[in-house]
């Protein structure tokens, strides 16, 4: 297992901090506080992202009949993990989690506690290496890639730089999935953000940064050739909100797009 670097903030641990978790270190908290100071609705955005995951998994399990999920960039265990949402509806649902943070690996047992009728597994791997993910024997033990799979890329692609060609990585994963599979996507954007806020965030993130917000035109590239599920690519807090509180956050407060698309 890779060693845990506590001196550098990691997205999974920072996300855990914003959600009120305890699996984070001083560097994660300092980075999280700096970003929240520049973008005061950060915690609201993180919570809304979690609510989107729950709505998307509920829709796919209940309405689309999906029973298999490949969740990449899962982060540290929290409320409403993919397997909890899916197996509450379909106890036979099968989930493979993937993350590159060694701390997530130490908590993998919490992610692997599912229903007896279903199955869960955890892979310590990186989205930038889709061939390694797909070739892992544990994935083959849990998921049948001849049957539909929901590929979950929730709040992870904005940590992949353009130089790493995230579009090719997503295409590689989707090419391995059969017709009837789905892509679930949420992604940070600057489209709703004023220049002053963006400049403050750039300063808070520091030179290492690691966050790559994308506009609608680039996010559309991830779903090119797929059939978008209504309402299409929309501000995250507006995706299928029939069961959400009527007062929805403004797009500028969440600064993310969301979409679900059928392969």
Short mmCIF file of C-alpha atoms in Angstrom, two decimals:
data_model
loop_
_atom_site.label_atom_id
_atom_site.label_comp_id
_atom_site.label_asym_id
_atom_site.label_seq_id
_atom_site.Cartn_x
_atom_site.Cartn_y
_atom_site.Cartn_z
CA UNK A 1 0.00 0.00 0.00
CA UNK A 2 1.23 3.52 -0.74
CA UNK A 3 2.25 5.52 2.33
CA UNK A 4 -0.16 8.17 3.58
CA UNK A 5 1.27 11.66 3.10
CA UNK A 6 -0.25 13.72 5.89
CA UNK A 7 1.65 16.87 4.90
CA UNK A 8 -0.24 17.39 1.64
CA UNK A 9 -3.98 17.88 1.26
CA UNK A 10 -5.80 15.12 -0.61
CA UNK A 11 -9.22 15.61 -2.24
CA UNK A 12 -10.81 12.59 -0.54
CA UNK A 13 -9.73 13.71 2.93
CA UNK A 14 -10.64 17.35 2.27
CA UNK A 15 -14.08 16.23 1.08
CA UNK A 16 -14.39 14.19 4.28
CA UNK A 17 -13.56 17.31 6.31
CA UNK A 18 -16.21 19.39 4.53
CA UNK A 19 -18.76 16.65 5.23
CA UNK A 20 -17.92 16.84 8.94
CA UNK A 21 -15.87 13.64 9.04
CA UNK A 22 -12.84 12.86 11.18
CA UNK A 23 -10.65 11.06 8.64
CA UNK A 24 -8.48 14.03 7.70
CA UNK A 25 -5.27 15.76 8.73
CA UNK A 26 -4.14 19.31 9.44
CA UNK A 27 -3.10 19.89 5.81
CA UNK A 28 -6.54 18.80 4.60
CA UNK A 29 -8.30 21.07 7.08
CA UNK A 30 -6.09 24.05 6.28
CA UNK A 31 -6.67 23.60 2.55
CA UNK A 32 -10.39 23.06 3.11
CA UNK A 33 -10.69 26.21 5.21
CA UNK A 34 -8.80 28.29 2.65
CA UNK A 35 -11.05 27.12 -0.18
CA UNK A 36 -14.18 27.64 1.92
CA UNK A 37 -13.05 31.18 2.72
CA UNK A 38 -12.74 31.92 -1.01
CA UNK A 39 -15.97 30.10 -1.87
CA UNK A 40 -18.23 30.29 1.22
CA UNK A 41 -20.82 27.81 -0.12
CA UNK A 42 -18.24 25.03 -0.47
CA UNK A 43 -19.83 22.82 2.20
CA UNK A 44 -23.26 23.32 0.67
CA UNK A 45 -21.83 22.26 -2.69
CA UNK A 46 -20.29 19.11 -1.22
CA UNK A 47 -23.55 18.15 0.49
CA UNK A 48 -25.54 18.79 -2.69
CA UNK A 49 -23.10 16.61 -4.59
CA UNK A 50 -23.80 13.79 -2.15
CA UNK A 51 -27.53 14.31 -2.61
CA UNK A 52 -27.08 14.10 -6.38
CA UNK A 53 -25.31 10.75 -6.00
CA UNK A 54 -28.23 9.45 -3.97
CA UNK A 55 -30.80 10.65 -6.51
CA UNK A 56 -28.85 9.23 -9.45
CA UNK A 57 -28.28 5.83 -7.86
CA UNK A 58 -31.91 5.67 -6.76
CA UNK A 59 -33.11 6.44 -10.29
CA UNK A 60 -30.82 3.89 -11.92
CA UNK A 61 -31.61 1.13 -9.42
CA UNK A 62 -35.34 1.70 -9.11
CA UNK A 63 -36.29 2.97 -12.55
CA UNK A 64 -33.59 1.69 -14.93
CA UNK A 65 -33.04 -1.74 -13.37
CA UNK A 66 -29.28 -1.30 -12.91
CA UNK A 67 -27.73 -3.79 -10.49
CA UNK A 68 -24.02 -3.15 -11.04
CA UNK A 69 -22.01 -0.01 -10.19
CA UNK A 70 -18.37 0.93 -10.77
CA UNK A 71 -17.73 3.93 -8.49
CA UNK A 72 -14.38 5.59 -9.23
CA UNK A 73 -13.10 8.29 -6.91
CA UNK A 74 -15.42 7.11 -4.18
CA UNK A 75 -13.67 8.93 -1.33
CA UNK A 76 -13.85 8.03 2.32
CA UNK A 77 -16.96 6.24 3.59
CA UNK A 78 -19.78 8.64 4.45
CA UNK A 79 -23.56 8.65 4.55
CA UNK A 80 -25.37 7.29 1.49
CA UNK A 81 -22.50 5.41 -0.09
CA UNK A 82 -23.40 3.94 -3.47
CA UNK A 83 -23.88 0.40 -2.17
CA UNK A 84 -26.10 1.59 0.68
CA UNK A 85 -28.42 3.48 -1.65
CA UNK A 86 -28.52 0.75 -4.31
CA UNK A 87 -28.86 -2.22 -1.97
CA UNK A 88 -31.63 -0.55 0.02
CA UNK A 89 -33.66 -0.83 -3.18
CA UNK A 90 -32.14 -3.98 -4.70
CA UNK A 91 -30.31 -6.14 -2.14
CA UNK A 92 -28.62 -8.05 -4.98
CA UNK A 93 -26.84 -4.93 -6.31
CA UNK A 94 -23.10 -5.32 -6.85
CA UNK A 95 -20.62 -2.45 -6.41
CA UNK A 96 -16.90 -1.99 -7.04
CA UNK A 97 -15.30 1.08 -5.46
CA UNK A 98 -12.05 2.63 -6.72
CA UNK A 99 -9.89 5.34 -5.15
CA UNK A 100 -6.22 6.34 -5.13
CA UNK A 101 -5.97 7.62 -1.53
CA UNK A 102 -4.24 5.06 0.74
CA UNK A 103 -6.39 6.26 3.65
CA UNK A 104 -9.50 5.15 1.76
CA UNK A 105 -7.94 1.69 1.50
CA UNK A 106 -7.60 1.52 5.29
CA UNK A 107 -11.35 2.19 5.55
CA UNK A 108 -12.32 -0.20 2.77
CA UNK A 109 -13.98 -2.65 5.17
CA UNK A 110 -16.66 -0.05 5.85
CA UNK A 111 -17.32 0.09 2.11
CA UNK A 112 -17.42 -3.69 1.83
CA UNK A 113 -20.24 -4.24 4.30
CA UNK A 114 -23.22 -4.81 2.07
CA UNK A 115 -26.17 -7.14 1.88
CA UNK A 116 -25.63 -10.93 1.77
CA UNK A 117 -27.46 -11.06 -1.56
CA UNK A 118 -25.19 -8.47 -3.17
CA UNK A 119 -21.44 -7.94 -3.35
CA UNK A 120 -18.93 -5.13 -2.88
CA UNK A 121 -15.20 -4.78 -3.54
CA UNK A 122 -12.59 -2.03 -3.29
CA UNK A 123 -9.69 -1.41 -5.68
CA UNK A 124 -6.78 0.85 -4.81
CA UNK A 125 -6.26 2.40 -8.25
CA UNK A 126 -6.35 5.68 -10.17
CA UNK A 127 -8.87 6.93 -12.74
CA UNK A 128 -5.89 7.83 -14.94
CA UNK A 129 -5.20 4.10 -15.40
CA UNK A 130 -8.49 2.67 -16.73
CA UNK A 131 -6.82 -0.41 -18.19
CA UNK A 132 -5.51 -1.35 -14.74
CA UNK A 133 -8.97 -0.94 -13.21
CA UNK A 134 -10.65 -3.05 -15.88
CA UNK A 135 -8.02 -5.81 -15.67
CA UNK A 136 -8.18 -6.17 -11.89
CA UNK A 137 -9.33 -9.69 -10.91
CA UNK A 138 -11.45 -8.30 -8.08
CA UNK A 139 -13.53 -6.35 -10.56
CA UNK A 140 -14.19 -9.52 -12.55
CA UNK A 141 -15.24 -11.31 -9.39
CA UNK A 142 -17.94 -8.76 -8.60
CA UNK A 143 -19.05 -7.24 -11.91
CA UNK A 144 -20.20 -9.01 -15.06
CA UNK A 145 -19.17 -6.66 -17.87
CA UNK A 146 -21.53 -8.38 -20.30
CA UNK A 147 -24.42 -6.89 -18.30
CA UNK A 148 -25.18 -3.17 -17.80
CA UNK A 149 -23.01 -1.24 -15.34
CA UNK A 150 -23.37 2.29 -14.01
CA UNK A 151 -20.02 4.06 -14.17
CA UNK A 152 -19.99 6.59 -11.31
CA UNK A 153 -17.64 9.56 -11.82
CA UNK A 154 -18.97 11.86 -9.13
CA UNK A 155 -16.80 14.89 -8.32
CA UNK A 156 -13.62 13.22 -9.54
CA UNK A 157 -12.94 14.26 -13.15
CA UNK A 158 -12.12 17.82 -12.14
CA UNK A 159 -8.98 16.40 -10.48
CA UNK A 160 -7.72 15.07 -13.83
CA UNK A 161 -5.75 17.58 -15.89
CA UNK A 162 -6.26 18.16 -19.60
CA UNK A 163 -2.71 16.87 -20.12
CA UNK A 164 -3.88 13.48 -18.81
CA UNK A 165 -6.69 13.42 -21.42
CA UNK A 166 -9.66 12.67 -19.13
CA UNK A 167 -11.91 12.29 -22.20
CA UNK A 168 -9.89 9.30 -23.41
CA UNK A 169 -9.89 7.78 -19.92
CA UNK A 170 -13.68 7.97 -19.71
CA UNK A 171 -14.06 6.64 -23.25
CA UNK A 172 -11.80 3.69 -22.40
CA UNK A 173 -13.98 2.78 -19.44
CA UNK A 174 -17.23 3.22 -21.36
CA UNK A 175 -15.95 1.12 -24.26
CA UNK A 176 -15.66 -1.82 -21.85
CA UNK A 177 -19.33 -1.56 -20.85
CA UNK A 178 -22.26 -3.02 -22.81
CA UNK A 179 -25.22 -1.19 -24.28
CA UNK A 180 -27.67 -0.29 -21.53
CA UNK A 181 -24.93 0.86 -19.16
CA UNK A 182 -24.89 4.41 -17.76
CA UNK A 183 -22.46 7.19 -16.95
CA UNK A 184 -23.15 9.26 -13.82
CA UNK A 185 -21.16 12.48 -13.82
CA UNK A 186 -20.75 15.58 -11.66
CA UNK A 187 -18.05 18.13 -12.40
CA UNK A 188 -16.89 21.50 -11.09
CA UNK A 189 -17.26 24.50 -13.38
CA UNK A 190 -16.46 28.20 -13.54
CA UNK A 191 -19.43 28.94 -15.79
CA UNK A 192 -21.45 30.45 -12.94
CA UNK A 193 -18.55 32.07 -11.10
CA UNK A 194 -17.48 35.71 -11.18
CA UNK A 195 -13.80 36.48 -11.94
CA UNK A 196 -13.06 37.68 -8.40
CA UNK A 197 -14.26 34.43 -6.83
CA UNK A 198 -12.31 32.38 -9.36
CA UNK A 199 -9.15 34.37 -8.62
CA UNK A 200 -9.64 33.87 -4.87
CA UNK A 201 -10.07 30.13 -5.39
CA UNK A 202 -6.96 29.92 -7.53
CA UNK A 203 -5.00 31.58 -4.73
CA UNK A 204 -6.54 29.32 -2.08
CA UNK A 205 -5.74 26.18 -4.05
CA UNK A 206 -2.14 27.27 -4.42
CA UNK A 207 0.37 26.54 -7.18
CA UNK A 208 -0.12 22.78 -6.90
CA UNK A 209 -3.84 23.32 -7.42
CA UNK A 210 -5.02 20.05 -8.83
CA UNK A 211 -8.54 21.30 -9.50
CA UNK A 212 -9.52 21.63 -13.16
CA UNK A 213 -12.91 23.29 -13.55
CA UNK A 214 -14.43 22.85 -17.01
CA UNK A 215 -17.05 24.69 -18.98
CA UNK A 216 -20.14 23.14 -20.48
CA UNK A 217 -18.50 22.63 -23.87
CA UNK A 218 -15.81 20.39 -22.37
CA UNK A 219 -18.18 18.53 -20.07
CA UNK A 220 -20.31 17.73 -23.13
CA UNK A 221 -17.32 15.83 -24.52
CA UNK A 222 -17.61 13.24 -21.74
CA UNK A 223 -21.14 12.30 -22.83
CA UNK A 224 -20.67 12.64 -26.59
CA UNK A 225 -22.46 9.79 -28.36
CA UNK A 226 -24.46 8.82 -25.27
CA UNK A 227 -28.19 9.30 -24.66
CA UNK A 228 -28.66 11.90 -21.95
CA UNK A 229 -31.28 11.11 -19.32
CA UNK A 230 -33.68 14.03 -18.78
CA UNK A 231 -33.06 16.80 -17.85
CA UNK A 232 -29.65 16.48 -19.53
CA UNK A 233 -26.55 18.36 -18.37
CA UNK A 234 -27.79 20.84 -15.78
CA UNK A 235 -26.56 22.67 -12.68
CA UNK A 236 -26.11 19.90 -10.12
CA UNK A 237 -28.78 21.03 -7.66
CA UNK A 238 -31.36 20.98 -10.48
CA UNK A 239 -30.95 17.33 -11.55
CA UNK A 240 -34.20 15.41 -10.91
CA UNK A 241 -35.16 17.31 -7.80
CA UNK A 242 -38.71 15.96 -7.45
CA UNK A 243 -37.84 14.55 -4.02
CA UNK A 244 -35.57 17.44 -2.99
CA UNK A 245 -36.62 20.50 -0.96
CA UNK A 246 -38.32 23.08 -3.20
CA UNK A 247 -35.81 25.82 -2.35
CA UNK A 248 -32.86 24.83 -4.52
CA UNK A 249 -29.41 26.45 -4.23
CA UNK A 250 -28.36 28.82 -6.98
CA UNK A 251 -26.08 27.45 -9.69
CA UNK A 252 -23.38 29.91 -8.61
CA UNK A 253 -23.44 28.50 -5.05
CA UNK A 254 -22.81 24.93 -6.18
CA UNK A 255 -20.62 25.55 -9.27
CA UNK A 256 -21.04 22.05 -10.66
CA UNK A 257 -22.77 20.40 -13.58
CA UNK A 258 -24.40 16.99 -13.33
CA UNK A 259 -25.62 14.47 -15.86
CA UNK A 260 -26.64 10.85 -16.29
CA UNK A 261 -26.34 9.30 -19.75
CA UNK A 262 -27.11 5.88 -21.24
CA UNK A 263 -24.50 3.97 -23.21
#
